[in-house]
Amino acid sequence: MGLVFKFVLSSSLPPDVVMWKSISGYTTIIGALFLWLSLFFMGIIAYKYEKALKKKTNWLFIMLAPSGVLFYALIQAYSLIIVGNIKMTANQTWVSYGLFFLSGLFSLLGAWQFKKAVSPKKRRREGGR
Amino acid sequence: MRIIYSAEFLFAVSILLFSGSLLISGLIVKKLLKLVLGRRTREEEHSNKSAVGGIWVLLIIGSISLILGSIVHFIKLFGFMPQLAHAEPYDILPLLLTSMKMGTIESLTVLIAGILAFTGGFIYYLLIKN
């Protein structure tokens, strides 16, 4: 909370705006870290599944896919806490949002592959029936 | 404050992608729980099987929370930001404040989704650890 007050004092914007922006920023950073951790856990679960049932799950891909969320949180934390910006710069926005998007795409792909590995394959009916 | 619409749009779409992956993860955990709990011995069944059997719902709720966050972001992007760009000087502050409050709601949905998904995944991990 001390950092929030530091922001309020150091900025030329009205305190209300700075306070809401700071709360929003910190909540996003913590939320992104939790999101990364939860998707990383899915990678560990996939690893355990592959070891136990000897089915390929691409666990390493699932584990690494959400890394972009971590970079997004790091860039946001750097911009908000270290530099003290009220909003990320254009370059920071593009890099962090781009990584966040790629991470989302890869996480979805990884989850889909894992789901295919978990789901039993449908057998074709013999004789074309 | 310069707003990059395409980047903000990309962010909202990314949240939807994460929502999809949480949804699929929830379905995976549901399937795996059936497998794990089905193999447990009868003695173990007396413990909190039914409570643990529902942890996949946490991931689904997390996914729904992310969808809500994405909707809030789209409303902010298409509802408030254009108004902010063409606002008179005396209108800027209230609009900016509303936009920040919406941003906080959006980040809260991400936080809720993260905590729920983490809790679900962690409980399942504890279940299969041994």
PDB file of C-alpha atoms in Angstrom:
ATOM      1  CA  MET A   1       0.000   0.000   0.000  1.00  0.00           C
ATOM      2  CA  GLY A   2       3.005   2.262   0.618  1.00  0.00           C
ATOM      3  CA  LEU A   3       3.858   2.076  -3.063  1.00  0.00           C
ATOM      4  CA  VAL A   4       0.339   3.221  -3.952  1.00  0.00           C
ATOM      5  CA  PHE A   5       0.811   6.342  -1.824  1.00  0.00           C
ATOM      6  CA  LYS A   6       4.247   6.878  -3.386  1.00  0.00           C
ATOM      7  CA  PHE A   7       2.510   6.895  -6.775  1.00  0.00           C
ATOM      8  CA  VAL A   8      -0.144   9.310  -5.571  1.00  0.00           C
ATOM      9  CA  LEU A   9       2.451  11.741  -4.292  1.00  0.00           C
ATOM     10  CA  SER A  10       4.819  11.475  -7.249  1.00  0.00           C
ATOM     11  CA  SER A  11       2.268  11.891 -10.053  1.00  0.00           C
ATOM     12  CA  SER A  12       0.776  15.063 -11.450  1.00  0.00           C
ATOM     13  CA  LEU A  13      -2.522  13.283 -12.162  1.00  0.00           C
ATOM     14  CA  PRO A  14      -5.406  13.474  -9.649  1.00  0.00           C
ATOM     15  CA  PRO A  15      -4.911  11.088  -6.696  1.00  0.00           C
ATOM     16  CA  ASP A  16      -8.145   9.182  -7.444  1.00  0.00           C
ATOM     17  CA  VAL A  17      -7.024   8.300 -10.961  1.00  0.00           C
ATOM     18  CA  VAL A  18      -3.543   7.288  -9.830  1.00  0.00           C
ATOM     19  CA  MET A  19      -4.927   5.204  -6.964  1.00  0.00           C
ATOM     20  CA  TRP A  20      -7.384   3.270  -9.168  1.00  0.00           C
ATOM     21  CA  LYS A  21      -4.705   2.733 -11.800  1.00  0.00           C
ATOM     22  CA  SER A  22      -2.256   1.452  -9.192  1.00  0.00           C
ATOM     23  CA  ILE A  23      -4.821  -0.934  -7.675  1.00  0.00           C
ATOM     24  CA  SER A  24      -5.691  -2.168 -11.164  1.00  0.00           C
ATOM     25  CA  GLY A  25      -2.008  -2.631 -12.040  1.00  0.00           C
ATOM     26  CA  TYR A  26      -1.104  -4.554  -8.904  1.00  0.00           C
ATOM     27  CA  THR A  27      -4.205  -6.749  -9.172  1.00  0.00           C
ATOM     28  CA  THR A  28      -3.344  -7.558 -12.795  1.00  0.00           C
ATOM     29  CA  ILE A  29       0.247  -8.468 -11.873  1.00  0.00           C
ATOM     30  CA  ILE A  30      -0.825 -10.790  -9.026  1.00  0.00           C
ATOM     31  CA  GLY A  31      -3.641 -12.266 -11.172  1.00  0.00           C
ATOM     32  CA  ALA A  32      -1.236 -12.896 -14.063  1.00  0.00           C
ATOM     33  CA  LEU A  33       1.186 -14.666 -11.719  1.00  0.00           C
ATOM     34  CA  PHE A  34      -1.606 -16.918 -10.413  1.00  0.00           C
ATOM     35  CA  LEU A  35      -2.752 -17.609 -13.981  1.00  0.00           C
ATOM     36  CA  TRP A  36       0.797 -18.558 -14.985  1.00  0.00           C
ATOM     37  CA  LEU A  37       1.153 -20.815 -11.947  1.00  0.00           C
ATOM     38  CA  SER A  38      -2.152 -22.582 -12.638  1.00  0.00           C
ATOM     39  CA  LEU A  39      -1.259 -23.253 -16.286  1.00  0.00           C
ATOM     40  CA  PHE A  40       2.234 -24.351 -15.242  1.00  0.00           C
ATOM     41  CA  PHE A  41       0.581 -26.859 -12.902  1.00  0.00           C
ATOM     42  CA  MET A  42      -1.308 -28.266 -15.887  1.00  0.00           C
ATOM     43  CA  GLY A  43       2.125 -29.003 -17.390  1.00  0.00           C
ATOM     44  CA  ILE A  44       3.141 -30.869 -14.233  1.00  0.00           C
ATOM     45  CA  ILE A  45      -0.150 -32.796 -14.307  1.00  0.00           C
ATOM     46  CA  ALA A  46       0.512 -33.679 -17.969  1.00  0.00           C
ATOM     47  CA  TYR A  47       4.023 -34.842 -17.035  1.00  0.00           C
ATOM     48  CA  LYS A  48       2.647 -37.094 -14.295  1.00  0.00           C
ATOM     49  CA  TYR A  49      -0.004 -38.457 -16.694  1.00  0.00           C
ATOM     50  CA  GLU A  50       2.624 -39.210 -19.373  1.00  0.00           C
ATOM     51  CA  LYS A  51       4.842 -40.984 -16.830  1.00  0.00           C
ATOM     52  CA  ALA A  52       1.986 -43.036 -15.390  1.00  0.00           C
ATOM     53  CA  LEU A  53       0.116 -44.026 -18.552  1.00  0.00           C
ATOM     54  CA  LYS A  54       2.919 -43.793 -21.172  1.00  0.00           C
ATOM     55  CA  LYS A  55       0.859 -41.503 -23.427  1.00  0.00           C
ATOM     56  CA  LYS A  56       2.479 -38.555 -25.162  1.00  0.00           C
ATOM     57  CA  THR A  57       1.133 -35.270 -23.762  1.00  0.00           C
ATOM     58  CA  ASN A  58       3.716 -32.620 -24.820  1.00  0.00           C
ATOM     59  CA  TRP A  59       4.046 -31.682 -21.162  1.00  0.00           C
ATOM     60  CA  LEU A  60       7.097 -29.469 -21.775  1.00  0.00           C
ATOM     61  CA  PHE A  61       5.167 -27.398 -24.310  1.00  0.00           C
ATOM     62  CA  ILE A  62       2.230 -27.091 -21.876  1.00  0.00           C
ATOM     63  CA  MET A  63       4.647 -26.058 -19.128  1.00  0.00           C
ATOM     64  CA  LEU A  64       6.464 -23.441 -21.242  1.00  0.00           C
ATOM     65  CA  ALA A  65       3.436 -22.058 -23.112  1.00  0.00           C
ATOM     66  CA  PRO A  66       2.230 -19.732 -20.322  1.00  0.00           C
ATOM     67  CA  SER A  67       5.691 -18.094 -19.929  1.00  0.00           C
ATOM     68  CA  GLY A  68       4.411 -15.060 -21.830  1.00  0.00           C
ATOM     69  CA  VAL A  69       2.093 -14.297 -18.900  1.00  0.00           C
ATOM     70  CA  LEU A  70       5.140 -14.145 -16.652  1.00  0.00           C
ATOM     71  CA  PHE A  71       6.900 -11.724 -19.040  1.00  0.00           C
ATOM     72  CA  TYR A  72       3.711  -9.648 -19.246  1.00  0.00           C
ATOM     73  CA  ALA A  73       3.609  -9.418 -15.433  1.00  0.00           C
ATOM     74  CA  LEU A  74       7.333  -8.555 -15.321  1.00  0.00           C
ATOM     75  CA  ILE A  75       7.038  -5.784 -17.937  1.00  0.00           C
ATOM     76  CA  GLN A  76       3.952  -4.368 -16.214  1.00  0.00           C
ATOM     77  CA  ALA A  77       5.695  -4.492 -12.813  1.00  0.00           C
ATOM     78  CA  TYR A  78       8.799  -2.806 -14.285  1.00  0.00           C
ATOM     79  CA  SER A  79       6.752  -0.027 -15.884  1.00  0.00           C
ATOM     80  CA  LEU A  80       4.432   0.509 -12.919  1.00  0.00           C
ATOM     81  CA  ILE A  81       6.635  -0.095  -9.886  1.00  0.00           C
ATOM     82  CA  ILE A  82      10.243   0.517 -10.965  1.00  0.00           C
ATOM     83  CA  VAL A  83       9.818   3.307 -13.546  1.00  0.00           C
ATOM     84  CA  GLY A  84       6.629   4.662 -11.947  1.00  0.00           C
ATOM     85  CA  ASN A  85       4.608   5.083 -15.141  1.00  0.00           C
ATOM     86  CA  ILE A  86       0.832   5.421 -14.929  1.00  0.00           C
ATOM     87  CA  LYS A  87       0.574   3.355 -18.140  1.00  0.00           C
ATOM     88  CA  MET A  88       3.025   1.223 -20.103  1.00  0.00           C
ATOM     89  CA  THR A  89       4.805   2.941 -23.014  1.00  0.00           C
ATOM     90  CA  ALA A  90       3.811   2.006 -26.585  1.00  0.00           C
ATOM     91  CA  ASN A  91       6.774  -0.370 -26.985  1.00  0.00           C
ATOM     92  CA  GLN A  92       6.166  -1.997 -23.605  1.00  0.00           C
ATOM     93  CA  THR A  93       2.470  -2.364 -24.454  1.00  0.00           C
ATOM     94  CA  TRP A  94       3.172  -4.062 -27.791  1.00  0.00           C
ATOM     95  CA  VAL A  95       5.826  -6.414 -26.398  1.00  0.00           C
ATOM     96  CA  SER A  96       3.853  -7.405 -23.288  1.00  0.00           C
ATOM     97  CA  TYR A  97       0.482  -7.762 -25.035  1.00  0.00           C
ATOM     98  CA  GLY A  98       2.129  -9.620 -27.930  1.00  0.00           C
ATOM     99  CA  LEU A  99       3.750 -12.101 -25.552  1.00  0.00           C
ATOM    100  CA  PHE A 100       0.475 -12.405 -23.633  1.00  0.00           C
ATOM    101  CA  PHE A 101      -1.365 -13.196 -26.883  1.00  0.00           C
ATOM    102  CA  LEU A 102       1.200 -15.788 -28.025  1.00  0.00           C
ATOM    103  CA  SER A 103       1.100 -17.339 -24.595  1.00  0.00           C
ATOM    104  CA  GLY A 104      -2.700 -17.564 -24.705  1.00  0.00           C
ATOM    105  CA  LEU A 105      -2.572 -19.156 -28.145  1.00  0.00           C
ATOM    106  CA  PHE A 106       0.078 -21.712 -27.147  1.00  0.00           C
ATOM    107  CA  SER A 107      -1.676 -22.494 -23.861  1.00  0.00           C
ATOM    108  CA  LEU A 108      -4.904 -23.192 -25.720  1.00  0.00           C
ATOM    109  CA  LEU A 109      -3.028 -25.389 -28.186  1.00  0.00           C
ATOM    110  CA  GLY A 110      -1.259 -27.246 -25.370  1.00  0.00           C
ATOM    111  CA  ALA A 111      -4.476 -27.779 -23.445  1.00  0.00           C
ATOM    112  CA  TRP A 112      -6.176 -29.056 -26.616  1.00  0.00           C
ATOM    113  CA  GLN A 113      -3.333 -31.530 -27.268  1.00  0.00           C
ATOM    114  CA  PHE A 114      -3.486 -32.743 -23.666  1.00  0.00           C
ATOM    115  CA  LYS A 115      -7.266 -33.166 -23.935  1.00  0.00           C
ATOM    116  CA  LYS A 116      -6.776 -35.269 -27.070  1.00  0.00           C
ATOM    117  CA  ALA A 117      -4.254 -37.436 -25.209  1.00  0.00           C
ATOM    118  CA  VAL A 118      -6.641 -37.897 -22.278  1.00  0.00           C
ATOM    119  CA  SER A 119      -9.741 -38.611 -24.384  1.00  0.00           C
ATOM    120  CA  PRO A 120     -10.092 -42.210 -25.559  1.00  0.00           C
ATOM    121  CA  LYS A 121      -9.864 -42.624 -29.322  1.00  0.00           C
ATOM    122  CA  LYS A 122     -13.137 -43.517 -31.025  1.00  0.00           C
ATOM    123  CA  ARG A 123     -12.953 -46.795 -32.843  1.00  0.00           C
ATOM    124  CA  ARG A 124     -14.275 -47.048 -36.358  1.00  0.00           C
ATOM    125  CA  ARG A 125     -17.157 -49.452 -36.783  1.00  0.00           C
ATOM    126  CA  GLU A 126     -16.070 -52.509 -38.658  1.00  0.00           C
ATOM    127  CA  GLY A 127     -17.725 -53.196 -42.004  1.00  0.00           C
ATOM    128  CA  GLY A 128     -18.454 -49.540 -42.631  1.00  0.00           C
ATOM    129  CA  ARG A 129     -21.575 -49.533 -40.435  1.00  0.00           C
TER     130      ARG A 129
ATOM    131  CA  MET B   1      -2.451   9.204 -22.400  1.00  0.00           C
ATOM    132  CA  ARG B   2      -2.213   7.468 -25.772  1.00  0.00           C
ATOM    133  CA  ILE B   3      -4.401   4.416 -26.294  1.00  0.00           C
ATOM    134  CA  ILE B   4      -3.310   1.769 -28.807  1.00  0.00           C
ATOM    135  CA  TYR B   5      -6.594   0.238 -29.890  1.00  0.00           C
ATOM    136  CA  SER B   6      -5.121  -2.706 -31.789  1.00  0.00           C
ATOM    137  CA  ALA B   7      -2.929  -3.683 -28.821  1.00  0.00           C
ATOM    138  CA  GLU B   8      -5.884  -3.408 -26.422  1.00  0.00           C
ATOM    139  CA  PHE B   9      -7.967  -5.542 -28.788  1.00  0.00           C
ATOM    140  CA  LEU B  10      -5.144  -8.115 -28.872  1.00  0.00           C
ATOM    141  CA  PHE B  11      -5.150  -8.168 -25.063  1.00  0.00           C
ATOM    142  CA  ALA B  12      -8.913  -8.797 -24.902  1.00  0.00           C
ATOM    143  CA  VAL B  13      -8.604 -11.631 -27.435  1.00  0.00           C
ATOM    144  CA  SER B  14      -5.711 -13.089 -25.394  1.00  0.00           C
ATOM    145  CA  ILE B  15      -7.911 -13.156 -22.291  1.00  0.00           C
ATOM    146  CA  LEU B  16     -10.495 -15.110 -24.315  1.00  0.00           C
ATOM    147  CA  LEU B  17      -7.771 -17.565 -25.415  1.00  0.00           C
ATOM    148  CA  PHE B  18      -6.744 -18.097 -21.788  1.00  0.00           C
ATOM    149  CA  SER B  19     -10.374 -18.578 -20.906  1.00  0.00           C
ATOM    150  CA  GLY B  20     -10.558 -21.336 -23.532  1.00  0.00           C
ATOM    151  CA  SER B  21      -7.459 -23.050 -22.173  1.00  0.00           C
ATOM    152  CA  LEU B  22      -8.835 -22.913 -18.605  1.00  0.00           C
ATOM    153  CA  LEU B  23     -12.111 -24.375 -19.856  1.00  0.00           C
ATOM    154  CA  ILE B  24     -10.297 -27.261 -21.563  1.00  0.00           C
ATOM    155  CA  SER B  25      -8.077 -27.717 -18.480  1.00  0.00           C
ATOM    156  CA  GLY B  26     -11.212 -27.983 -16.344  1.00  0.00           C
ATOM    157  CA  LEU B  27     -12.580 -30.698 -18.619  1.00  0.00           C
ATOM    158  CA  ILE B  28      -9.234 -32.532 -18.505  1.00  0.00           C
ATOM    159  CA  VAL B  29      -9.173 -32.412 -14.688  1.00  0.00           C
ATOM    160  CA  LYS B  30     -12.778 -33.686 -14.667  1.00  0.00           C
ATOM    161  CA  LYS B  31     -11.751 -36.687 -16.795  1.00  0.00           C
ATOM    162  CA  LEU B  32      -8.607 -37.378 -14.791  1.00  0.00           C
ATOM    163  CA  LEU B  33     -10.493 -37.132 -11.496  1.00  0.00           C
ATOM    164  CA  LYS B  34     -12.809 -39.909 -12.644  1.00  0.00           C
ATOM    165  CA  LEU B  35      -9.735 -41.994 -13.381  1.00  0.00           C
ATOM    166  CA  VAL B  36      -7.972 -41.215 -10.102  1.00  0.00           C
ATOM    167  CA  LEU B  37     -10.969 -41.440  -7.783  1.00  0.00           C
ATOM    168  CA  GLY B  38     -12.213 -44.578  -9.524  1.00  0.00           C
ATOM    169  CA  ARG B  39      -8.959 -46.349  -8.690  1.00  0.00           C
ATOM    170  CA  ARG B  40      -8.989 -45.443  -5.017  1.00  0.00           C
ATOM    171  CA  THR B  41      -9.665 -48.162  -2.489  1.00  0.00           C
ATOM    172  CA  ARG B  42     -12.903 -48.357  -0.541  1.00  0.00           C
ATOM    173  CA  GLU B  43     -11.242 -47.233   2.678  1.00  0.00           C
ATOM    174  CA  GLU B  44     -10.157 -44.057   1.015  1.00  0.00           C
ATOM    175  CA  GLU B  45     -13.624 -43.514  -0.389  1.00  0.00           C
ATOM    176  CA  HIS B  46     -14.928 -42.582   3.044  1.00  0.00           C
ATOM    177  CA  SER B  47     -12.812 -39.450   2.976  1.00  0.00           C
ATOM    178  CA  ASN B  48     -13.923 -36.313   1.136  1.00  0.00           C
ATOM    179  CA  LYS B  49     -14.259 -37.880  -2.324  1.00  0.00           C
ATOM    180  CA  SER B  50     -17.298 -35.881  -3.339  1.00  0.00           C
ATOM    181  CA  ALA B  51     -15.679 -32.582  -2.370  1.00  0.00           C
ATOM    182  CA  VAL B  52     -12.474 -33.341  -4.255  1.00  0.00           C
ATOM    183  CA  GLY B  53     -14.455 -34.672  -7.217  1.00  0.00           C
ATOM    184  CA  GLY B  54     -15.814 -31.182  -7.860  1.00  0.00           C
ATOM    185  CA  ILE B  55     -12.538 -29.262  -8.068  1.00  0.00           C
ATOM    186  CA  TRP B  56     -12.732 -29.137 -11.861  1.00  0.00           C
ATOM    187  CA  VAL B  57     -15.608 -26.657 -11.423  1.00  0.00           C
ATOM    188  CA  LEU B  58     -13.084 -24.139 -10.026  1.00  0.00           C
ATOM    189  CA  LEU B  59     -11.317 -24.052 -13.392  1.00  0.00           C
ATOM    190  CA  ILE B  60     -14.600 -23.654 -15.250  1.00  0.00           C
ATOM    191  CA  ILE B  61     -15.607 -20.747 -12.959  1.00  0.00           C
ATOM    192  CA  GLY B  62     -12.152 -19.259 -13.575  1.00  0.00           C
ATOM    193  CA  SER B  63     -12.771 -19.529 -17.295  1.00  0.00           C
ATOM    194  CA  ILE B  64     -16.155 -17.778 -16.943  1.00  0.00           C
ATOM    195  CA  SER B  65     -14.498 -15.071 -14.852  1.00  0.00           C
ATOM    196  CA  LEU B  66     -11.986 -14.464 -17.666  1.00  0.00           C
ATOM    197  CA  ILE B  67     -14.807 -14.215 -20.211  1.00  0.00           C
ATOM    198  CA  LEU B  68     -16.427 -11.556 -18.004  1.00  0.00           C
ATOM    199  CA  GLY B  69     -13.083  -9.747 -17.800  1.00  0.00           C
ATOM    200  CA  SER B  70     -12.798  -9.802 -21.560  1.00  0.00           C
ATOM    201  CA  ILE B  71     -16.348  -8.390 -21.918  1.00  0.00           C
ATOM    202  CA  VAL B  72     -15.451  -5.557 -19.516  1.00  0.00           C
ATOM    203  CA  HIS B  73     -12.311  -4.851 -21.573  1.00  0.00           C
ATOM    204  CA  PHE B  74     -14.344  -4.734 -24.808  1.00  0.00           C
ATOM    205  CA  ILE B  75     -16.875  -2.356 -23.184  1.00  0.00           C
ATOM    206  CA  LYS B  76     -13.996  -0.160 -22.011  1.00  0.00           C
ATOM    207  CA  LEU B  77     -12.373  -0.307 -25.426  1.00  0.00           C
ATOM    208  CA  PHE B  78     -15.422   0.439 -27.563  1.00  0.00           C
ATOM    209  CA  GLY B  79     -17.554   2.346 -25.050  1.00  0.00           C
ATOM    210  CA  PHE B  80     -15.313   4.583 -22.985  1.00  0.00           C
ATOM    211  CA  MET B  81     -12.093   5.037 -24.935  1.00  0.00           C
ATOM    212  CA  PRO B  82     -13.699   6.710 -28.006  1.00  0.00           C
ATOM    213  CA  GLN B  83     -15.599   9.038 -25.624  1.00  0.00           C
ATOM    214  CA  LEU B  84     -12.327   9.791 -23.862  1.00  0.00           C
ATOM    215  CA  ALA B  85     -10.610  10.611 -27.149  1.00  0.00           C
ATOM    216  CA  HIS B  86     -13.278  13.192 -28.117  1.00  0.00           C
ATOM    217  CA  ALA B  87     -14.096  14.487 -24.619  1.00  0.00           C
ATOM    218  CA  GLU B  88     -14.151  18.133 -23.636  1.00  0.00           C
ATOM    219  CA  PRO B  89     -11.468  19.039 -21.037  1.00  0.00           C
ATOM    220  CA  TYR B  90     -13.982  19.169 -18.155  1.00  0.00           C
ATOM    221  CA  ASP B  91     -15.355  15.712 -19.101  1.00  0.00           C
ATOM    222  CA  ILE B  92     -12.000  13.962 -19.200  1.00  0.00           C
ATOM    223  CA  LEU B  93     -11.532  13.340 -15.476  1.00  0.00           C
ATOM    224  CA  PRO B  94     -14.867  11.575 -14.749  1.00  0.00           C
ATOM    225  CA  LEU B  95     -14.448   9.451 -17.891  1.00  0.00           C
ATOM    226  CA  LEU B  96     -10.872   8.594 -16.984  1.00  0.00           C
ATOM    227  CA  LEU B  97     -11.950   7.629 -13.468  1.00  0.00           C
ATOM    228  CA  THR B  98     -14.751   5.388 -14.786  1.00  0.00           C
ATOM    229  CA  SER B  99     -12.313   3.793 -17.224  1.00  0.00           C
ATOM    230  CA  MET B 100      -9.834   3.120 -14.373  1.00  0.00           C
ATOM    231  CA  LYS B 101     -12.587   1.598 -12.220  1.00  0.00           C
ATOM    232  CA  MET B 102     -13.567  -0.687 -15.105  1.00  0.00           C
ATOM    233  CA  GLY B 103      -9.908  -1.603 -15.492  1.00  0.00           C
ATOM    234  CA  THR B 104      -9.848  -2.585 -11.822  1.00  0.00           C
ATOM    235  CA  ILE B 105     -12.945  -4.783 -12.275  1.00  0.00           C
ATOM    236  CA  GLU B 106     -11.240  -6.392 -15.266  1.00  0.00           C
ATOM    237  CA  SER B 107      -8.037  -7.090 -13.354  1.00  0.00           C
ATOM    238  CA  LEU B 108     -10.089  -8.482 -10.444  1.00  0.00           C
ATOM    239  CA  THR B 109     -11.656 -11.009 -12.827  1.00  0.00           C
ATOM    240  CA  VAL B 110      -8.140 -12.062 -13.909  1.00  0.00           C
ATOM    241  CA  LEU B 111      -7.116 -12.375 -10.248  1.00  0.00           C
ATOM    242  CA  ILE B 112     -10.210 -14.422  -9.353  1.00  0.00           C
ATOM    243  CA  ALA B 113      -9.643 -16.691 -12.378  1.00  0.00           C
ATOM    244  CA  GLY B 114      -5.984 -17.133 -11.464  1.00  0.00           C
ATOM    245  CA  ILE B 115      -6.679 -17.974  -7.818  1.00  0.00           C
ATOM    246  CA  LEU B 116      -9.507 -20.408  -8.673  1.00  0.00           C
ATOM    247  CA  ALA B 117      -7.536 -22.171 -11.407  1.00  0.00           C
ATOM    248  CA  PHE B 118      -4.457 -22.387  -9.210  1.00  0.00           C
ATOM    249  CA  THR B 119      -6.481 -23.807  -6.310  1.00  0.00           C
ATOM    250  CA  GLY B 120      -8.092 -26.431  -8.564  1.00  0.00           C
ATOM    251  CA  GLY B 121      -4.794 -27.440 -10.150  1.00  0.00           C
ATOM    252  CA  PHE B 122      -2.977 -27.519  -6.817  1.00  0.00           C
ATOM    253  CA  ILE B 123      -5.597 -29.701  -5.101  1.00  0.00           C
ATOM    254  CA  TYR B 124      -5.487 -32.124  -8.042  1.00  0.00           C
ATOM    255  CA  TYR B 125      -1.672 -32.122  -7.881  1.00  0.00           C
ATOM    256  CA  LEU B 126      -1.778 -32.967  -4.158  1.00  0.00           C
ATOM    257  CA  LEU B 127      -4.191 -35.789  -4.970  1.00  0.00           C
ATOM    258  CA  ILE B 128      -1.904 -37.397  -7.557  1.00  0.00           C
ATOM    259  CA  LYS B 129       1.427 -36.530  -5.922  1.00  0.00           C
ATOM    260  CA  ASN B 130       1.934 -40.001  -4.495  1.00  0.00           C
TER     261      ASN B 130
END
